Short mmCIF file of C-alpha atoms in Angstrom, two decimals:
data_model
loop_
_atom_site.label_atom_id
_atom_site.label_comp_id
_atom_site.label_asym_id
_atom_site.label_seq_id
_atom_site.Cartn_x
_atom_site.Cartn_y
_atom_site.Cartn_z
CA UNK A 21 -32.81 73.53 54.44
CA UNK A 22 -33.50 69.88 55.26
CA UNK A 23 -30.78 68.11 57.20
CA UNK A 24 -29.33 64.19 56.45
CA UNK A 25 -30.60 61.72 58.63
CA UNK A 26 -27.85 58.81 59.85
CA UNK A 27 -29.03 55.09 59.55
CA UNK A 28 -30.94 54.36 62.36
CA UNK A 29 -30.42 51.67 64.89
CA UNK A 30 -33.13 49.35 63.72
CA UNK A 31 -31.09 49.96 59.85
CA UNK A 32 -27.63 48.80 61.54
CA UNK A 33 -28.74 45.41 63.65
CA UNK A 34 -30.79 44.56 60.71
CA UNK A 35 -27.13 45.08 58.24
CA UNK A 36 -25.29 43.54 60.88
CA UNK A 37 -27.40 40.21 61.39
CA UNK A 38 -27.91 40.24 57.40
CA UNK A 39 -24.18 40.01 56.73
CA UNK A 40 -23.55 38.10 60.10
CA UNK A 41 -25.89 35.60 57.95
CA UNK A 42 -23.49 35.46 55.04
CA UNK A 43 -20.29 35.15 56.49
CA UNK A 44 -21.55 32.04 58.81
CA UNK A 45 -23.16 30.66 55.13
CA UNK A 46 -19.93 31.73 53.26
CA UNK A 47 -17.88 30.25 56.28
CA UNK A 48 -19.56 26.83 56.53
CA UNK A 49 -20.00 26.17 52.59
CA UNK A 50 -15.06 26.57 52.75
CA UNK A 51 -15.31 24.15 55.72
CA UNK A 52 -17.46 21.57 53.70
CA UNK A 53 -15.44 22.06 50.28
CA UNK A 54 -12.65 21.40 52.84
CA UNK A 55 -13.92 18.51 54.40
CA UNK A 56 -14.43 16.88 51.25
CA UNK A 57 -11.49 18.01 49.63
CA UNK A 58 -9.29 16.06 52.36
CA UNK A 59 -11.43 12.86 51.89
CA UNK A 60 -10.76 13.03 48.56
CA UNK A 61 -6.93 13.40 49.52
CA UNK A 62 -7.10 10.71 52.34
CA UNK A 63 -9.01 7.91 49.67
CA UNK A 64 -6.38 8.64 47.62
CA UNK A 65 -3.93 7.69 50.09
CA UNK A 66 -5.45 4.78 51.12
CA UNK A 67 -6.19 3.76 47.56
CA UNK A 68 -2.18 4.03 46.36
CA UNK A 69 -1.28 2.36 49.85
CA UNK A 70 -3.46 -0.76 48.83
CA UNK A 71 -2.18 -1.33 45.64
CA UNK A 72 1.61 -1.10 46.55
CA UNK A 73 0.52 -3.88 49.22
CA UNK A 74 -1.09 -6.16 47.36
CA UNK A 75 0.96 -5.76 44.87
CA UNK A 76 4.20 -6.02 46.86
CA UNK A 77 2.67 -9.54 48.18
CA UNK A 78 1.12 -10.95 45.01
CA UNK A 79 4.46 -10.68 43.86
CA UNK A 80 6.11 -12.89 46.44
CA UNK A 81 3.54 -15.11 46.77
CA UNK A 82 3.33 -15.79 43.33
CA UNK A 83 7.15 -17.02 43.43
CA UNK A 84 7.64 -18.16 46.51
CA UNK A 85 8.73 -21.37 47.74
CA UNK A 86 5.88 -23.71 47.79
CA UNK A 87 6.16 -26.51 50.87
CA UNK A 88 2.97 -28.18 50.83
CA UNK A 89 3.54 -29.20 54.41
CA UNK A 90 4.67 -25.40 55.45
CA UNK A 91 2.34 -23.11 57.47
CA UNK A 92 3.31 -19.38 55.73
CA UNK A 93 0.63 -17.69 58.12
CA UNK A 94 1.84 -17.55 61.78
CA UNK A 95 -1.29 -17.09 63.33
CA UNK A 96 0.25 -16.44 67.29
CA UNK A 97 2.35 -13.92 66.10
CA UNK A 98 -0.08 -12.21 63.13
CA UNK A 99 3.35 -12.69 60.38
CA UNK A 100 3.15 -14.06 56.88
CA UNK A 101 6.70 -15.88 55.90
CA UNK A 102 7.83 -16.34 52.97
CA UNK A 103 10.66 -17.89 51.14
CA UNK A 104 11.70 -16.12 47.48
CA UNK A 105 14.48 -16.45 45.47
CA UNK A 106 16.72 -13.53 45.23
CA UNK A 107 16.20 -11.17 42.41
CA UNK A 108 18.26 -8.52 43.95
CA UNK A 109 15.86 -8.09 47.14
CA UNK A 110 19.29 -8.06 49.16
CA UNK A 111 22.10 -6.35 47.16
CA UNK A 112 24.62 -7.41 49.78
CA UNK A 113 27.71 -9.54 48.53
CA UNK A 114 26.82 -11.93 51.04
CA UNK A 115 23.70 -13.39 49.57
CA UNK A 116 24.01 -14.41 45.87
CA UNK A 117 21.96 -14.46 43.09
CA UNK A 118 18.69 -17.19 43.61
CA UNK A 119 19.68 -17.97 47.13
CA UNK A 120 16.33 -18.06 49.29
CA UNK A 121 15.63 -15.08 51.39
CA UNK A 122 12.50 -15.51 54.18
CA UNK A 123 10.47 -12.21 53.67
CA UNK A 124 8.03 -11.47 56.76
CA UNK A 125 5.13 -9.23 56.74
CA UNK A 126 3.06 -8.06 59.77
CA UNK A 127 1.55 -4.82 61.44
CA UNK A 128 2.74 -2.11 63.58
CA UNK A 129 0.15 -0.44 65.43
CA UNK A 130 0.39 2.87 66.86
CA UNK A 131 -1.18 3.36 70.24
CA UNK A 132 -2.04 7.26 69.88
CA UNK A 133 -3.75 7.24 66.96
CA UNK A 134 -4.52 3.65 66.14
CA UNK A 135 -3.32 3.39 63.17
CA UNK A 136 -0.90 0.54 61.82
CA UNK A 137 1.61 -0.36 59.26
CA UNK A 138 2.38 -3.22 57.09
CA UNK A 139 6.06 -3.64 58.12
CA UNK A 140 8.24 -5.86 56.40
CA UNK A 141 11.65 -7.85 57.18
CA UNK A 142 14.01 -9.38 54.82
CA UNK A 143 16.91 -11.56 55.46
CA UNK A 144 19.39 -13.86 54.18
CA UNK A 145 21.50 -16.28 55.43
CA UNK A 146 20.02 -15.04 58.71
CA UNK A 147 21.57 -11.21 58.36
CA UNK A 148 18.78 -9.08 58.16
CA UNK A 149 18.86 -6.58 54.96
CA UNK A 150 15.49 -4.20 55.76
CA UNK A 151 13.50 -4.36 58.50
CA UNK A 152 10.82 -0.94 58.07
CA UNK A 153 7.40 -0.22 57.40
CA UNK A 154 5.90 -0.32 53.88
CA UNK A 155 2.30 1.54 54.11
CA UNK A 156 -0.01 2.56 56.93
CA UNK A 157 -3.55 3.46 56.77
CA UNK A 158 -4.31 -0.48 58.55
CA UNK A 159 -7.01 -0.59 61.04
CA UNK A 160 -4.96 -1.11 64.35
CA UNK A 161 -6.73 -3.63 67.01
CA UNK A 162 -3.74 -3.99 69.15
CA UNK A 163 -1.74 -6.93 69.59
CA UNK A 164 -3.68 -10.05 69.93
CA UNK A 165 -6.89 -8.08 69.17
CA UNK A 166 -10.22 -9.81 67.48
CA UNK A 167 -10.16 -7.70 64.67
CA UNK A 168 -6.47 -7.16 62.85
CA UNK A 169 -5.95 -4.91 59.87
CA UNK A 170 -4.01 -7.74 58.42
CA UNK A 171 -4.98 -11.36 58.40
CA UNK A 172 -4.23 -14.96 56.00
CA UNK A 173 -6.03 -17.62 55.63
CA UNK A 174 -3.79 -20.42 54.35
CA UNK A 175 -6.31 -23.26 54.21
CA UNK A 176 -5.39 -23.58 50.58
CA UNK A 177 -1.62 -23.45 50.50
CA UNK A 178 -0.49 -26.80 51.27
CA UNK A 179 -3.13 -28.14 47.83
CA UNK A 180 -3.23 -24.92 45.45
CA UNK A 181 -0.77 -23.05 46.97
CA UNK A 182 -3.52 -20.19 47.54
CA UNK A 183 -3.51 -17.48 50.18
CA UNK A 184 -6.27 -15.59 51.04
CA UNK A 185 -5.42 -12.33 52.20
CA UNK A 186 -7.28 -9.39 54.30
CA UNK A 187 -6.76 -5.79 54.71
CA UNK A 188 -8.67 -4.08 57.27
CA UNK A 189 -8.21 -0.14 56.60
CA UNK A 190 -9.72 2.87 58.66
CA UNK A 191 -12.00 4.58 57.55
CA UNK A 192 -11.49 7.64 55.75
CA UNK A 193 -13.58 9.82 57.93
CA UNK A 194 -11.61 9.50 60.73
CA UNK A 195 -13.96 7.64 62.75
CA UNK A 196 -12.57 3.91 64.58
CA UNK A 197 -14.46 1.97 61.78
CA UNK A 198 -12.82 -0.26 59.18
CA UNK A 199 -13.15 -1.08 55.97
CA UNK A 200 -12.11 -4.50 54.79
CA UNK A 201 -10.31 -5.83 51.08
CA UNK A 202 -10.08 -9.35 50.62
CA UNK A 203 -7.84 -10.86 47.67
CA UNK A 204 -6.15 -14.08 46.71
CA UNK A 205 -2.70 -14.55 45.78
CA UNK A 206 -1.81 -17.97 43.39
CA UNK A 207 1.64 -19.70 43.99
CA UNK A 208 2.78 -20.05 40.73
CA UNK A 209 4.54 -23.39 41.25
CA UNK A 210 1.62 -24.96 43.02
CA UNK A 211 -0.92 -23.47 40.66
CA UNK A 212 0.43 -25.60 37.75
CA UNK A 213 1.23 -28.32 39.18
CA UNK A 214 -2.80 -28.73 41.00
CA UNK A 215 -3.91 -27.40 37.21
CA UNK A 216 -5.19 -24.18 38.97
CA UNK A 217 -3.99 -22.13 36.24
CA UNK A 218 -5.69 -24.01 33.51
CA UNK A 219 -8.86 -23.87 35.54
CA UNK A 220 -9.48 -21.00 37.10
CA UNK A 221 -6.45 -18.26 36.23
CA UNK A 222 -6.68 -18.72 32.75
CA UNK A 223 -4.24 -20.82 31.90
CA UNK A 224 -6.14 -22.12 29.11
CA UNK A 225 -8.90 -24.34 27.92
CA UNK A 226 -8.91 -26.66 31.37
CA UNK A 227 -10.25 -29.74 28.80
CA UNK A 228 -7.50 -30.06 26.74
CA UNK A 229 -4.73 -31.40 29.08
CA UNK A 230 -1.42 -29.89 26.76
CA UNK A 231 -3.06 -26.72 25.93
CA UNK A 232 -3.91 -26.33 29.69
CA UNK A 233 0.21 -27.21 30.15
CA UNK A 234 0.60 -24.38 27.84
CA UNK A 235 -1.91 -21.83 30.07
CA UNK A 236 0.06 -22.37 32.95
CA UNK A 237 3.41 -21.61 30.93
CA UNK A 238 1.43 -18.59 30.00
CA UNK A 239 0.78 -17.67 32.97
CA UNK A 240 4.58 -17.32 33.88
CA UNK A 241 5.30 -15.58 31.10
CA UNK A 242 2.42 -13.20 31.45
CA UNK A 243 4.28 -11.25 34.10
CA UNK A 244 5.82 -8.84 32.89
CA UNK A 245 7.34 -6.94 35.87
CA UNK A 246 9.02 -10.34 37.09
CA UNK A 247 12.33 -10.60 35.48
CA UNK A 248 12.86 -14.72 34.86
CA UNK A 249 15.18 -16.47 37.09
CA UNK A 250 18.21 -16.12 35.29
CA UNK A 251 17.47 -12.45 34.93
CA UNK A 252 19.03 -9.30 36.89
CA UNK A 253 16.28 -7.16 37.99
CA UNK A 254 16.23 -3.85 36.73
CA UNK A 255 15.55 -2.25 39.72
CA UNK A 256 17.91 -0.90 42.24
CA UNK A 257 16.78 -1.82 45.77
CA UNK A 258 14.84 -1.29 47.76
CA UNK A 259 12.17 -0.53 44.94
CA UNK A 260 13.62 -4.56 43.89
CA UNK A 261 12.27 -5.82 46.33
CA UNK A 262 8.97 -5.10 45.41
CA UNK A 263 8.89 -4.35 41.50
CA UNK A 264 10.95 -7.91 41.18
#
């Protein structure tokens, strides 16, 4: 009678480094699909946090005040000011319908993980209404570093009423890199009165001087998320004070 022989030891290291080999495979190929799966998440992010920005400040640029002897960009202090009508950005009794409230935008850095946030203040009458952070995900040099995550050049405003804005964002890997977004937001105002929105914003055919008049018109019009000045916004703050 012939008795059954056990694996030997040879047959067990040779298992146990074969299926050592596939958990370590099976192991690193969740870590990648996770990797990837929160870069996904984090471009995402950084994607929705840019629009809502630039949005937020094409919006006020395009109907703020235009002083063609003003300096908007503070360079010292890293702020953008502006000066917009009120279209319920501050509900408050105390500052009525299309009285001019200053708007200031600048960063916040955090020193731990340096990241920063585009905060913004609004007043009127000089009682401040909301003073808090809009987005992060801004590249965070410190104060007074070379390289902010938010910068204007406003070489342009006092002619065509044109700001050039930059966001500096970090990098979605983690890693202290940025990665920069320039844009340029159009005064209204100033962009049909220097014919800027017959030329170049398609305001219409720049040659013919009334249809050009017309463009510009147009181009006021054309907005449809901007109530006109009569107009209530729709929009209960604080969403008004971006969607308005």
């Amino acid at each position: 009678m012939q008795k059954n022989k056990g694996f030997s030891l040879v047959e067990l290291m040779v298992a146990m480094v074969i299926g050592l080999i596939i958990i370590l495979g099976a192991g690193q190929l969740f870590l990648t699909v996770f990797q990837t799966h929160r870069q996904v998440e984090r471009l995402g992010e950084k994607q929705a946090a840019v629009n809502f920005a630039a949005e937020s400040l094409l919006r006020d640029v395009r109907r703020a005040h235009h002083d063609p002897g003003g300096d908007p960009w503070k360079d010292a202090s890293g702020t953008l000011e502006l000066s917009v009508p009120n279209r319920s950005d501050v509900g408050s009794s105390g500052c009525s319908e299309g009285a001019p409230v200053k708007k200031q935008y600048s960063l916040r850095s955090s020193a731990e993980t340096g990241e920063a946030f585009l905060h913004v203040e609004v007043s009127c009458n000089d009682k401040v209404a909301y003073d808090d952070d809009v987005v992060g995900g801004f590249f965070g040099d410190g104060e007074g570093g070379d390289t902010p995550g938010f910068e204007v050049d406003d070489a342009e405003w006092p002619d065509d009423g044109v700001l050039r804005i930059t966001f500096r964002l970090m990098a979605t890997d983690g890693s202290r890199k940025f990665e920069a977004l320039t844009f340029s937001a159009v005064n209204r105002t100033a962009a049909v009165a220097s014919g800027l929105g017959d030329s170049d914003h398609g305001g219409g055919d720049g040659g013919d001087g009334g249809d050009g008049g017309d463009g510009g018109d147009g181009g006021d019009s054309g907005d449809g998320d901007d109530n006109d000045d009569d107009g209530v916004c729709a929009w209960p703050p604080p969403l008004s004070w971006f969607l308005c």
